[in-house]
Coordinates of C-alpha atoms (C1' of nucleotides) in Angstrom, one line a residue:
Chain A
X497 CA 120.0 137.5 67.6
X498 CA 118.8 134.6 70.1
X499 CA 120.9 136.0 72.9
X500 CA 117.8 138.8 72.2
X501 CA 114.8 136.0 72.9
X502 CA 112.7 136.4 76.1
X503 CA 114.3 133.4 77.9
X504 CA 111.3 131.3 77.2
X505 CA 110.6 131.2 73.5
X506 CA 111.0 127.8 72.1
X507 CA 113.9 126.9 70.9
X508 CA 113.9 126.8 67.2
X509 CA 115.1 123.1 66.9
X510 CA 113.6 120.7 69.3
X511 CA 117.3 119.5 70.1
X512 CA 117.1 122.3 72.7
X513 CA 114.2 121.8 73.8
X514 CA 114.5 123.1 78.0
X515 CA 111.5 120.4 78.7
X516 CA 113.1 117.3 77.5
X517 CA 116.0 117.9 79.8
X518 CA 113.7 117.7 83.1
X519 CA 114.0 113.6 83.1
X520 CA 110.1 114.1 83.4
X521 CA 110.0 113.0 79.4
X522 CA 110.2 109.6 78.2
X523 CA 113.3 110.2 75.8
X524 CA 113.1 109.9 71.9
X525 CA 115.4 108.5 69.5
X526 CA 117.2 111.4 67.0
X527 CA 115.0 110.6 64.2
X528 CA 111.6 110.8 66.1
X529 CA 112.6 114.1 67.4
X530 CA 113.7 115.0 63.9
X531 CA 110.3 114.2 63.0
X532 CA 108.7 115.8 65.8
X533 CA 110.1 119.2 64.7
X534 CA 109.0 118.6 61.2
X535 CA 105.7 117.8 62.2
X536 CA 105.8 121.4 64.5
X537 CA 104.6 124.1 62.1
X538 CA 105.6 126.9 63.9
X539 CA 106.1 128.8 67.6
X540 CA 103.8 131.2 68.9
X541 CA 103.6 133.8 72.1
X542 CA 100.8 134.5 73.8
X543 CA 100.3 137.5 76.8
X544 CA 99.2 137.3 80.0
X545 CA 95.5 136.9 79.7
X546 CA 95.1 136.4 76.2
X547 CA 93.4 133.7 74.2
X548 CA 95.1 130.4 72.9
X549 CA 91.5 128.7 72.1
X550 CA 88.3 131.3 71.5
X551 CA 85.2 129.5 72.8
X552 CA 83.7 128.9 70.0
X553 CA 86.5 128.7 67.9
X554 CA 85.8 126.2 65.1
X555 CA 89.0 124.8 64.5
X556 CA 91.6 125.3 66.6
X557 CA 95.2 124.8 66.6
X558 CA 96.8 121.6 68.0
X559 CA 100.1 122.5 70.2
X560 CA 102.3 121.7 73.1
X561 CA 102.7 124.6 75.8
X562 CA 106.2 125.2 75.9
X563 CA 106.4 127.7 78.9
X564 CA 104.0 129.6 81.2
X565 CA 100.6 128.6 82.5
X566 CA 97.0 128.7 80.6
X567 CA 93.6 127.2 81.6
X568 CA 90.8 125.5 79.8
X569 CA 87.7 126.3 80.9
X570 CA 83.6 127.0 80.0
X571 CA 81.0 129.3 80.6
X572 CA 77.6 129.7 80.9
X573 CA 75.3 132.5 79.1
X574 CA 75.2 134.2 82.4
X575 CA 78.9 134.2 82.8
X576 CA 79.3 131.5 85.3
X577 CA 82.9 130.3 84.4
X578 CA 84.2 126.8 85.0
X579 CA 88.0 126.0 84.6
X580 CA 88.5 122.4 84.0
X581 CA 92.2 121.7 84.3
X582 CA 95.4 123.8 84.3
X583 CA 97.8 123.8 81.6
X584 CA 101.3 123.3 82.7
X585 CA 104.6 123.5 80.0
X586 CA 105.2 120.2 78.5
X587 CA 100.8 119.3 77.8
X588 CA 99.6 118.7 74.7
X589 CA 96.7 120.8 74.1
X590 CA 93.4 120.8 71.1
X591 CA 93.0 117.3 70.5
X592 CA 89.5 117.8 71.6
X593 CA 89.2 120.8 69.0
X594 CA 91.7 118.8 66.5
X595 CA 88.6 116.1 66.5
X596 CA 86.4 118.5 65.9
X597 CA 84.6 118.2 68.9
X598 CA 81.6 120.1 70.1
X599 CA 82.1 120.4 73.0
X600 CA 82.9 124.5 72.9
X601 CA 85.7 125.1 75.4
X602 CA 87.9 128.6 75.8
X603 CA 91.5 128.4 76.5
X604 CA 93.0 131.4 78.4
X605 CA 96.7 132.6 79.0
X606 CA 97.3 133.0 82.7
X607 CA 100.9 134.0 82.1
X608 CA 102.8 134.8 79.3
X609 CA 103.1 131.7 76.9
X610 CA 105.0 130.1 74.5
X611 CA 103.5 127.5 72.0
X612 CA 104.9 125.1 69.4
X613 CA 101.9 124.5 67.0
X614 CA 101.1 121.4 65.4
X615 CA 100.2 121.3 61.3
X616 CA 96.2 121.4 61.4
X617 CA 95.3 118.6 59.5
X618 CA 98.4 116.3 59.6
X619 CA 97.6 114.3 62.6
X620 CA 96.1 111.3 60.7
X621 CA 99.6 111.6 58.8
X622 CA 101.2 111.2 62.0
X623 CA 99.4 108.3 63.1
X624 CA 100.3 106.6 59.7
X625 CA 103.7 107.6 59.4
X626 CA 104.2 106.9 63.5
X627 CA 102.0 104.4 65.3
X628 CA 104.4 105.2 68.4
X629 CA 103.3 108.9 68.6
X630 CA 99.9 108.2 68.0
X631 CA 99.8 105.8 70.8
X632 CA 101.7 108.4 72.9
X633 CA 99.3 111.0 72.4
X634 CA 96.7 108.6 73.2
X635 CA 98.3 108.2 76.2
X636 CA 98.3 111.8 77.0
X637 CA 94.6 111.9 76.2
X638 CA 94.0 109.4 78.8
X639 CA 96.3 111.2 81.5
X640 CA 94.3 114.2 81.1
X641 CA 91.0 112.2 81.5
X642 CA 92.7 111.1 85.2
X643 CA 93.2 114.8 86.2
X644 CA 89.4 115.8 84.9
X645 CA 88.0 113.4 86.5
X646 CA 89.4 113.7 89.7
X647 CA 88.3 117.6 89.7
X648 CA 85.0 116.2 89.0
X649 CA 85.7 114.3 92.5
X650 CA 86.4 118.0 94.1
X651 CA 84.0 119.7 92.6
X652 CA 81.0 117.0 93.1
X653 CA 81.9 115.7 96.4
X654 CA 84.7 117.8 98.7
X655 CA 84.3 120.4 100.4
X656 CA 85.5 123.7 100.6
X657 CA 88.5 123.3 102.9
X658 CA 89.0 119.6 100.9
X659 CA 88.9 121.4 97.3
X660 CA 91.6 124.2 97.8
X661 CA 93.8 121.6 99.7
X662 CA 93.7 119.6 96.2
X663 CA 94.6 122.0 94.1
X664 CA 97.6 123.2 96.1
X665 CA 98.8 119.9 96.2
X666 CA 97.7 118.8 93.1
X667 CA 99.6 122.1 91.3
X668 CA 102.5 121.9 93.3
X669 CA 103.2 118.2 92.2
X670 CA 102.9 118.6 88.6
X671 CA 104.8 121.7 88.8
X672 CA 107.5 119.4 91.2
X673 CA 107.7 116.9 88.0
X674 CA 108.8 119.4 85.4
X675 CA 111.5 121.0 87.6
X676 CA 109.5 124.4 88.6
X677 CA 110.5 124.5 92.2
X678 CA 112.8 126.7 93.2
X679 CA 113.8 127.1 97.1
X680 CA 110.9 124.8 98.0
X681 CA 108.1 127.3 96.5
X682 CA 106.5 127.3 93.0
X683 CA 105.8 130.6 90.6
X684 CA 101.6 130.8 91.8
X685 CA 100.1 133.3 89.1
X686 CA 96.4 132.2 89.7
X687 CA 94.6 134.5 91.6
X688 CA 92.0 134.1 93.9
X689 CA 89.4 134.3 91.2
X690 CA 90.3 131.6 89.2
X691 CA 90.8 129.5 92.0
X692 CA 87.2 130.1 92.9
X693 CA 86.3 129.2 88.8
X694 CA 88.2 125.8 89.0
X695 CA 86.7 124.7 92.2
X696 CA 83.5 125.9 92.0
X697 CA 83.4 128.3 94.6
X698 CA 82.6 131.7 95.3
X699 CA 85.2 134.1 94.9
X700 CA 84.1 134.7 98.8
X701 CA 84.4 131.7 100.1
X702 CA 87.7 130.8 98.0
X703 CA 89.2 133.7 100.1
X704 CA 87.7 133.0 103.5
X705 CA 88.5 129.1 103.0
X706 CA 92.0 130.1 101.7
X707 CA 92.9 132.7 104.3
X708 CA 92.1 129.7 107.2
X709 CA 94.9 127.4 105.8
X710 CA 97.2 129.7 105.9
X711 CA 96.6 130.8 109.4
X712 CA 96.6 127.1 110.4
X713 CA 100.4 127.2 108.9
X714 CA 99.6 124.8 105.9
X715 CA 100.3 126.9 103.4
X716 CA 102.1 130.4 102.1
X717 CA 101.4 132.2 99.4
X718 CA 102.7 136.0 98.6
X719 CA 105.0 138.1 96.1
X720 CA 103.2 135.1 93.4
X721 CA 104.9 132.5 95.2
X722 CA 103.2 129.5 96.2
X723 CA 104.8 126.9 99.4
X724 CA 103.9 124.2 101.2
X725 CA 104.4 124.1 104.9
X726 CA 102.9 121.4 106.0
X727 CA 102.6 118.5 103.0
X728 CA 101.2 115.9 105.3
X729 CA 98.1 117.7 106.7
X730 CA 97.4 119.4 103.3
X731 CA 97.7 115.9 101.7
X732 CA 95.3 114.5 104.1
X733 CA 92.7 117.2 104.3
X734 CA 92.4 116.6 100.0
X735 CA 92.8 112.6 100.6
X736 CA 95.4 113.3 97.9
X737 CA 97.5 110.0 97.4
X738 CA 100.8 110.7 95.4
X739 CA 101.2 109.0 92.0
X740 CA 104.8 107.9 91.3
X741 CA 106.1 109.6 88.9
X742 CA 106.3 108.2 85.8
X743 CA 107.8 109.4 82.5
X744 CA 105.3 111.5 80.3
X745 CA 105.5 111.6 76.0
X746 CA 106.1 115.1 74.6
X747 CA 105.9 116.0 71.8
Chain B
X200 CA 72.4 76.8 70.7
X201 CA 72.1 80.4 69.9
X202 CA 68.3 80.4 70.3
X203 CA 68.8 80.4 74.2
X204 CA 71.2 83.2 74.6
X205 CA 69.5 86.7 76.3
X206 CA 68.6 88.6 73.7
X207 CA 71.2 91.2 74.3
X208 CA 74.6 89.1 74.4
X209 CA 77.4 89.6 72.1
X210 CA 77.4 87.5 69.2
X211 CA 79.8 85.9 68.2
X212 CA 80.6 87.3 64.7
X213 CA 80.9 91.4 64.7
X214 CA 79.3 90.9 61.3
X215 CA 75.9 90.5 63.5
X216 CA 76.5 93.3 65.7
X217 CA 73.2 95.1 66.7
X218 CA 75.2 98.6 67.1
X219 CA 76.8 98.6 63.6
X220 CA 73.4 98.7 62.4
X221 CA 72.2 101.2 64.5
X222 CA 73.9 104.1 61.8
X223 CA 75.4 106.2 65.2
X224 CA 78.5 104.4 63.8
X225 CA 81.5 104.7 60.9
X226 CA 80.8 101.8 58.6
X227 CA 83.9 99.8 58.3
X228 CA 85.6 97.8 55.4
X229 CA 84.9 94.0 55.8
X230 CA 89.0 93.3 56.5
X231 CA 89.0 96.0 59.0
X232 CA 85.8 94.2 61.2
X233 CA 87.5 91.4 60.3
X234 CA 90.9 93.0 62.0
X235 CA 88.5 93.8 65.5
X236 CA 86.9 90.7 65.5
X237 CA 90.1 89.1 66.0
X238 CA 91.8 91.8 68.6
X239 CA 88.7 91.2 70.1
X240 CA 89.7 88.2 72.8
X241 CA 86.4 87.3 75.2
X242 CA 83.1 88.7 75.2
X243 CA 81.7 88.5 79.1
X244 CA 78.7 89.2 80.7
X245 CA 78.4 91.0 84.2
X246 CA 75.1 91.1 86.5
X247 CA 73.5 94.2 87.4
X248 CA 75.5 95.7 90.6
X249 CA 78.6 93.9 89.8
X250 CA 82.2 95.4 89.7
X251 CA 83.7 95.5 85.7
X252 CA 86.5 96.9 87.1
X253 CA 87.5 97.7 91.1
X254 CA 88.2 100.9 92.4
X255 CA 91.8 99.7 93.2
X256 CA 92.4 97.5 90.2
X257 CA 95.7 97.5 88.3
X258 CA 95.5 95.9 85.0
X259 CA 92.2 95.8 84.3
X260 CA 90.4 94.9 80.9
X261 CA 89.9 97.3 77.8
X262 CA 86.4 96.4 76.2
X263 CA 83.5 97.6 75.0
X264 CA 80.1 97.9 76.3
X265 CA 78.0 96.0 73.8
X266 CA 74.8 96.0 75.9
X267 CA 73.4 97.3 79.3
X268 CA 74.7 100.7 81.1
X269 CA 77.3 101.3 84.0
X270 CA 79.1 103.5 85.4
X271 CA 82.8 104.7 86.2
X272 CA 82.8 106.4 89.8
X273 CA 85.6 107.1 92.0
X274 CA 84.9 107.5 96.3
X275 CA 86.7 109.2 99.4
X276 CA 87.5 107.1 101.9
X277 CA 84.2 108.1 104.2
X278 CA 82.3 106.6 101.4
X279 CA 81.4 109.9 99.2
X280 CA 80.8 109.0 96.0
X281 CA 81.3 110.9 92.5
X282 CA 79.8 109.4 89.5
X283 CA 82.0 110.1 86.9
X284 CA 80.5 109.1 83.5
X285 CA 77.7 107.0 82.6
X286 CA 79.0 104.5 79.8
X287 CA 76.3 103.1 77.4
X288 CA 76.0 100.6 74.6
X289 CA 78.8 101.1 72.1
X290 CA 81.1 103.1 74.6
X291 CA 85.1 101.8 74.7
X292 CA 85.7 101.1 78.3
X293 CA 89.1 100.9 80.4
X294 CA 91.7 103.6 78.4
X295 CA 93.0 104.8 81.7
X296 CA 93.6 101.7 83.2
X297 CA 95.3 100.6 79.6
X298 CA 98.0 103.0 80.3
X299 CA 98.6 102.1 83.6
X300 CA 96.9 105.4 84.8
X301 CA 97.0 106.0 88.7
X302 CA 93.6 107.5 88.9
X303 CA 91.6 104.5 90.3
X304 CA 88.2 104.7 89.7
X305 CA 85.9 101.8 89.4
X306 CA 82.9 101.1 87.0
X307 CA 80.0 99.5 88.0
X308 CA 77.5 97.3 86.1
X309 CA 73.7 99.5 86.4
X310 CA 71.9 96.2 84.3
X311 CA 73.0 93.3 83.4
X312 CA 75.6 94.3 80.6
X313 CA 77.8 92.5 78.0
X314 CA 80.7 93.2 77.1
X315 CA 83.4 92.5 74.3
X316 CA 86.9 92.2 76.0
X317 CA 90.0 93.0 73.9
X318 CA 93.7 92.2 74.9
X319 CA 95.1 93.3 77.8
X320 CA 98.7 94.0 76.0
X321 CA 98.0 94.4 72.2
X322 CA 97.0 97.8 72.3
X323 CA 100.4 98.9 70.5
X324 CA 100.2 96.5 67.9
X325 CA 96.9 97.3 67.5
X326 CA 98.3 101.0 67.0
X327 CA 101.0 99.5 64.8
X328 CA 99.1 97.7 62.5
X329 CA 96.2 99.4 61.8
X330 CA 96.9 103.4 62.9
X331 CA 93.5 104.3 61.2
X332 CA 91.9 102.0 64.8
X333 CA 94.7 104.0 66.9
X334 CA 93.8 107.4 65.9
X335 CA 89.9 106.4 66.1
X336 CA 91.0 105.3 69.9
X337 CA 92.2 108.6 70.3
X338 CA 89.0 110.4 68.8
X339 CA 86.8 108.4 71.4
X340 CA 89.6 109.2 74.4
X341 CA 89.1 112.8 73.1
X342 CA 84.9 112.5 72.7
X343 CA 84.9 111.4 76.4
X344 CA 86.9 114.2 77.5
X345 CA 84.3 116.2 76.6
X346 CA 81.9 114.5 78.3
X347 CA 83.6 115.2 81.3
X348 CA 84.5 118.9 80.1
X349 CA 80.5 118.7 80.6
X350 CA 80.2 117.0 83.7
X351 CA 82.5 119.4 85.3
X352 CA 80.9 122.1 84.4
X353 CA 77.5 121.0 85.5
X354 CA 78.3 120.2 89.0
X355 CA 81.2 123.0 89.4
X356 CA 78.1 125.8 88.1
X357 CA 74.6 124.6 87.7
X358 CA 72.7 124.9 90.7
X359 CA 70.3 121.6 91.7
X360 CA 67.7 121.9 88.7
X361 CA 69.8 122.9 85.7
X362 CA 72.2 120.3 86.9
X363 CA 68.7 117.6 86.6
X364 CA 67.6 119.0 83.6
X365 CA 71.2 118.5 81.9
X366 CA 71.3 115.2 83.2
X367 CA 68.2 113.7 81.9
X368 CA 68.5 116.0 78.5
X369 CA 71.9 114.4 77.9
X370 CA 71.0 110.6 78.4
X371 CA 68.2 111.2 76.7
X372 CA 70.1 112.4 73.7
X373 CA 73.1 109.5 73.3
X374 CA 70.1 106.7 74.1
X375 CA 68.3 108.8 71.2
X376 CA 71.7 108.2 68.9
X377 CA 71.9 104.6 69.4
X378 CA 68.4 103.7 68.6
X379 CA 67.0 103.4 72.3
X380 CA 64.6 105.2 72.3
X381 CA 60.9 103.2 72.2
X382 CA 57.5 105.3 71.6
X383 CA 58.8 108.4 72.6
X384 CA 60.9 106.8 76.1
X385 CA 63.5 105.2 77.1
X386 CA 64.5 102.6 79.8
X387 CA 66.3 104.7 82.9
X388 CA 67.7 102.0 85.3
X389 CA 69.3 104.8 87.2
X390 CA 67.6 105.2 91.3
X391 CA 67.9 108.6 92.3
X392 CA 71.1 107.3 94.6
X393 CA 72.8 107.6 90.9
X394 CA 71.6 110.6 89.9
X395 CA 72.7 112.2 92.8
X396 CA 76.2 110.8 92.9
X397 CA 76.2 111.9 89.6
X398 CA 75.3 115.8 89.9
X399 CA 77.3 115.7 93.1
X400 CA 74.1 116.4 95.3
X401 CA 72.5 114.9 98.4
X402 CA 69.8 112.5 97.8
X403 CA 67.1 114.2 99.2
X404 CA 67.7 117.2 97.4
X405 CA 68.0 115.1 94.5
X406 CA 64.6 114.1 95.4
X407 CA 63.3 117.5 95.7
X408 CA 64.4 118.7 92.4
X409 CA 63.4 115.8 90.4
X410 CA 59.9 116.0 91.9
X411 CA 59.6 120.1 90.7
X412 CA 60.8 119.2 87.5
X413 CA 57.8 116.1 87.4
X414 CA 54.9 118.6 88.6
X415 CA 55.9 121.4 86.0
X416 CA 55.1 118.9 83.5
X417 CA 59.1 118.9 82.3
X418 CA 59.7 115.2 82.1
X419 CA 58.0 112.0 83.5
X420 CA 59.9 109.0 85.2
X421 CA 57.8 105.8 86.1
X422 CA 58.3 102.0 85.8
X423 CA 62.0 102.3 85.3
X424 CA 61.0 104.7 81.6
X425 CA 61.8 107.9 81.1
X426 CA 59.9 110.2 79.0
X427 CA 60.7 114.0 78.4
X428 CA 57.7 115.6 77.8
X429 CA 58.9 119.2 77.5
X430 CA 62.1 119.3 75.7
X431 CA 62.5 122.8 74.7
X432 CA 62.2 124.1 79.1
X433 CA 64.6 121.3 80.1
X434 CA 67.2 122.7 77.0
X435 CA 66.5 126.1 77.9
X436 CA 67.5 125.3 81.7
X437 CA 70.0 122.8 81.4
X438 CA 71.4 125.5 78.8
X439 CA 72.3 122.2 76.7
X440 CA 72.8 123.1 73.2
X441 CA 72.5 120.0 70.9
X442 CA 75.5 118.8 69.2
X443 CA 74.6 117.7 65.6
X444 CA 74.7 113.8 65.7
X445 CA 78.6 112.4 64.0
X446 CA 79.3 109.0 63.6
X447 CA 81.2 107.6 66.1
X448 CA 83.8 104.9 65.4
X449 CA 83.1 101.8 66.8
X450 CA 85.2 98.7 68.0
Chain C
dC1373 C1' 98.1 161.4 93.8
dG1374 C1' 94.3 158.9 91.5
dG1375 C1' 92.5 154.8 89.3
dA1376 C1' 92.1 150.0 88.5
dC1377 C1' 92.2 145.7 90.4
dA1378 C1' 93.0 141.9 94.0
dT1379 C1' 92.4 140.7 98.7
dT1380 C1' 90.1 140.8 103.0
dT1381 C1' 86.2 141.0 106.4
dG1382 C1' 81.5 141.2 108.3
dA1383 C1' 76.6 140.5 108.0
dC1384 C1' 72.9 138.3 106.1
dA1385 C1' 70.4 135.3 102.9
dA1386 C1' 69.8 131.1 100.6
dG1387 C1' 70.5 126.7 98.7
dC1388 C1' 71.6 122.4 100.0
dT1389 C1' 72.5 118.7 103.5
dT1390 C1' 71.3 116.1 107.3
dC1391 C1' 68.0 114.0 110.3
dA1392 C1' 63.8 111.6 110.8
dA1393 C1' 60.0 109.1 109.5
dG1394 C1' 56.2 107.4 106.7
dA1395 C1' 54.5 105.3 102.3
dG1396 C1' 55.2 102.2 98.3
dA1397 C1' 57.1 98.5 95.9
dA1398 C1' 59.4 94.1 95.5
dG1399 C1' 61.2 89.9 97.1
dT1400 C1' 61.3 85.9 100.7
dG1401 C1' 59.8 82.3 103.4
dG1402 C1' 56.4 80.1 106.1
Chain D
dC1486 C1' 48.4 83.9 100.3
dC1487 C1' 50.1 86.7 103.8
dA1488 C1' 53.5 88.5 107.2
dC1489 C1' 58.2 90.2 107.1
dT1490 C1' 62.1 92.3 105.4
dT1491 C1' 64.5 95.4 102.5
dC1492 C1' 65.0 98.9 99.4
dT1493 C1' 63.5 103.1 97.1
dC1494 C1' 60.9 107.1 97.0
dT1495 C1' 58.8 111.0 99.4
dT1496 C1' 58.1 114.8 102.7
dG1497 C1' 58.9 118.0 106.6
dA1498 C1' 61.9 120.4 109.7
dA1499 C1' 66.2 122.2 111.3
dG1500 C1' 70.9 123.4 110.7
dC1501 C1' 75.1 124.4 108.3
dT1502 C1' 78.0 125.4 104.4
dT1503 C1' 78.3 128.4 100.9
dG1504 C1' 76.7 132.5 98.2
dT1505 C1' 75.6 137.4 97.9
dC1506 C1' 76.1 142.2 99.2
dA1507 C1' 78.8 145.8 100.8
dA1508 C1' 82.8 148.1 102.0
dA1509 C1' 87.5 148.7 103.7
dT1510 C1' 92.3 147.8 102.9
dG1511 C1' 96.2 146.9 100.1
dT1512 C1' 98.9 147.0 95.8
dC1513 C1' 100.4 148.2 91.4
dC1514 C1' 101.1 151.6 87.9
dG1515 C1' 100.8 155.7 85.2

DNA sequence: CGGACATTTGACAAGCTTCAAGAGAAGTGG
DNA sequence: CCACTTCTCTTGAAGCTTGTCAAATGTCCG
C-alpha cells in the first residue's frame, strides 16, 4: 500500500523522514526521534489553496510542514492582505496560536501540503520531559523573528526594485538549504499576486517591477520555475548578505 | 546607600521589583524568583541614545528591560532606517542574538534605561533546570512575534494615518498594561524621527499626518506626554482590535 | 470553443518623498 | 542675561514612485 502514497506524504515513522537526510538538520539521537514521533499525533494533507490556520481560528494545531509551500499572512476588513513569511518544508508552524496568542493570523496552502501535527496541549509536557527540544523550538521561534523582521526592513524601507530582489534571493536560499534546487532553478508556485501581498505592493507594480529584472537578465521565471541568472547584482540591488548556513532543529 | 540611586534602577533583590507589582505579570513561587534572581548576573544602566546592543554585534547580552524604553532597529547601508519593535519595561531583550542569529539588528536606548543582564551561556541550563522558565521564554519569543506579525502588517497595508493611529493606539495600550499611564497620559520620548522609522515613512509626511490626527481632536502630544483623547476614531482607523489584557511572564 | 484566471501594458491619479526654509525650544559659553 | 548653536517641529512646493483603472494577451481546462 505505500508504494500507493503521493510521493510526499510523511513517512509514517520519523526514521524516514526525507527532511532529516538534507544535512540542513542538526541530527537527533534514536531515542529523541523516538520521542519526536510519539509526540506527532498524526499526518495531514492539505490542497493547493486550502487552509492550515483559519483566521480567527481559536486554537490551532501545532505542526511541522513536511512538504509543499504555505504562507502566513493577515488582512484587513477591506481585504487588504499581508503575507508575513513563507512556509518552507522542515518549519515549525502555531506556536504563536499554540500560546494562545491574539494576534489573529490565517495560514494558506500555496501548494499541496503535507503536515505532521503536534498533540494540542502536550507542549508544556515536552518541555518537562525534554528541556533540549524546548530550547530547540525556542530557537526556531527566534529564527523566525530574524526572517520577520527583516521583511519588516523590505516592507518599511526598500523599494520596489530592492523588495522583489529580496525575496528571490531570500526564497531561493532557504529553498538551496533543504535540497530544493534542481538544475540550478527552484519549483516557484507564488504568483504574481502573492508576491505583491508579501511585499506590499500593488499587484501592478509587482508585475511592472518584476517584468524589468527579467529584461535586465537577473532573473527567469516560467513553466513555475524560478532561476537566478545573475546572484551578484540581485544580491546587491536587496543588500542581501548570505548567512552561513547553519544546522536548523526539526522536529 | 540606596537612598541615592535614580528612582528607577534595578534593585537589587527581585523581591522589590516595581513590575511584579504592577499585576501585568504571572506571580511566581518564592524559590522560582529566587531561581531568576540568581540567573540573573548584572544589572546595568545605559543613557538615553546609547547602543544596548550594536547593529553588528555577535554575542551580545540577554536581559531585561527593567526601566526606560528602546528600541531594536536594523539599517541599509545608505543609512535607511527600519524601526523594528519598541521594547518597554518588563520586555526580555536579546533572543536572537542568544542563538547566534545572523540577522543583526541593533537596539538603541530612547531614555535612560536599566537593565537586568542574565548570562551569556546559561540559557540551556536555564532550560534544563527549570523548563517551566524555558517554555515561558518561548511564550514571550512567540508574544513578540506577534508584535511583528503587527508591525508588518501596518507598514506592508495601512496607508500614512491608519499606520499613526496604530502606532500611538498600541503604545498606548502595553504602557496602559504596565501601570504607566498617569492622569489619563503617558510619557512618549519618541521625536517624530522614531515614529517615522517606525511606520516606514518619511519624516515630513510623518509630520503631516500626526498634525491631521492633532487638529481632528484624535490625540494630543505636548511636553514629551501623550494623551489620546478620542479612542474609539483612532481604533476605528488603526482597525486595532484590543486584545484582552494576559499576564505575561516575567524574568 | 468558451470561461476562468494570471500576466502584461498603457494612461492617469494620488500618496508619499524630497527639497527648502522658517519657527520654536533647549543647551552652551561668554 | 544674552548671543549662538543645535535640534526638533512645521509648512509649502515640486517631483517621483507607486496605486488605480482599463483592457489586451496568454494559458489552462472542461
Amino acid at each position: 500500500m505505500n508504494a500507493t502514497l503521493p510521493p510526499h506524504t510523511c513517512p509514517p515513522s520519523c526514521g524516514a523522514c526525507r527532511l532529516r537526510k538534507t544535512g540542513a538538520f542538526t541530527p537527533v539521537k534514536p531515542e529523541v526521534l523516538a520521542f519526536i514521533e510519539g509526540f506527532r499525533k498524526d499526518t495531514m494533507a492539505v490542497q493547493a489553496g486550502g487552509a492550515l490556520v483559519r483566521e480567527s481560528e481559536p486554537n490551532a494545531k501545532l505542526f511541522t510542514l513536511y512538504s509543499g509551500w504555505a504562507f502566513r499572512y493577515k488582512t484587513l476588513s477591506d481585504g487588504r492582505r499581508q503575507i508575513l513569511n513563507f512556509l518552507l518544508p522542515g518549519d515549525l508552524v502555531g506556536l504563536q496560536q499554540e500560546f494562545g496568542e491574539v494576534s489573529t493570523h490565517g495560514i494558506e496552502a500555496l501548494t499541496d501540503c503535507s503536515l505532521c501535527v503536534f498533540e494540542n496541549d502536550s507542549l508544556w509536557a515536552l518541555f518537562r520531559e525534554h528541556p533540549r527540544l524546548g530550547y530547540d523550538i525556542t530557537w526556531l521561534a527566534a529564527h523566525e523573528e530574524g526572517h520577520l523582521d527583516e521583511n519588516l526592513l523590505t516592507t518599511g524601507r526598500r523599494n520596489a526594485t530592492e523588495r522583489v530582489a529580496m525575496l528571490l534571493m531570500h526564497l531561493y536560499r532557504r529553498l538551496d538549504r533543504i535540497g530544493l534546487v534542481e538544475d540550478g532553478a527552484v519549483a516557484f508556485p507564488l504568483n504574481q499576486q502573492h508576491i505583491a501581498d508579501a511585499l506590499g505592493l500593488s499587484l501592478v507594480h509587482t508585475n511592472k517591477t518584476l517584468r524589468r529584472l527579467a529584461l535586465l537578465g537577473l532573473h527567469e521565471l516560467k513553466n513555475g520555475r524560478l532561476r537566478l541568472l545573475n546572484t551578484r547584482a540581485l544580491a546587491r540591488i536587496a543588500e542581501y548578505y548570505d548567512t552561513p548556513p547553519r544546522l536548523m532543529p526539526l522536529l
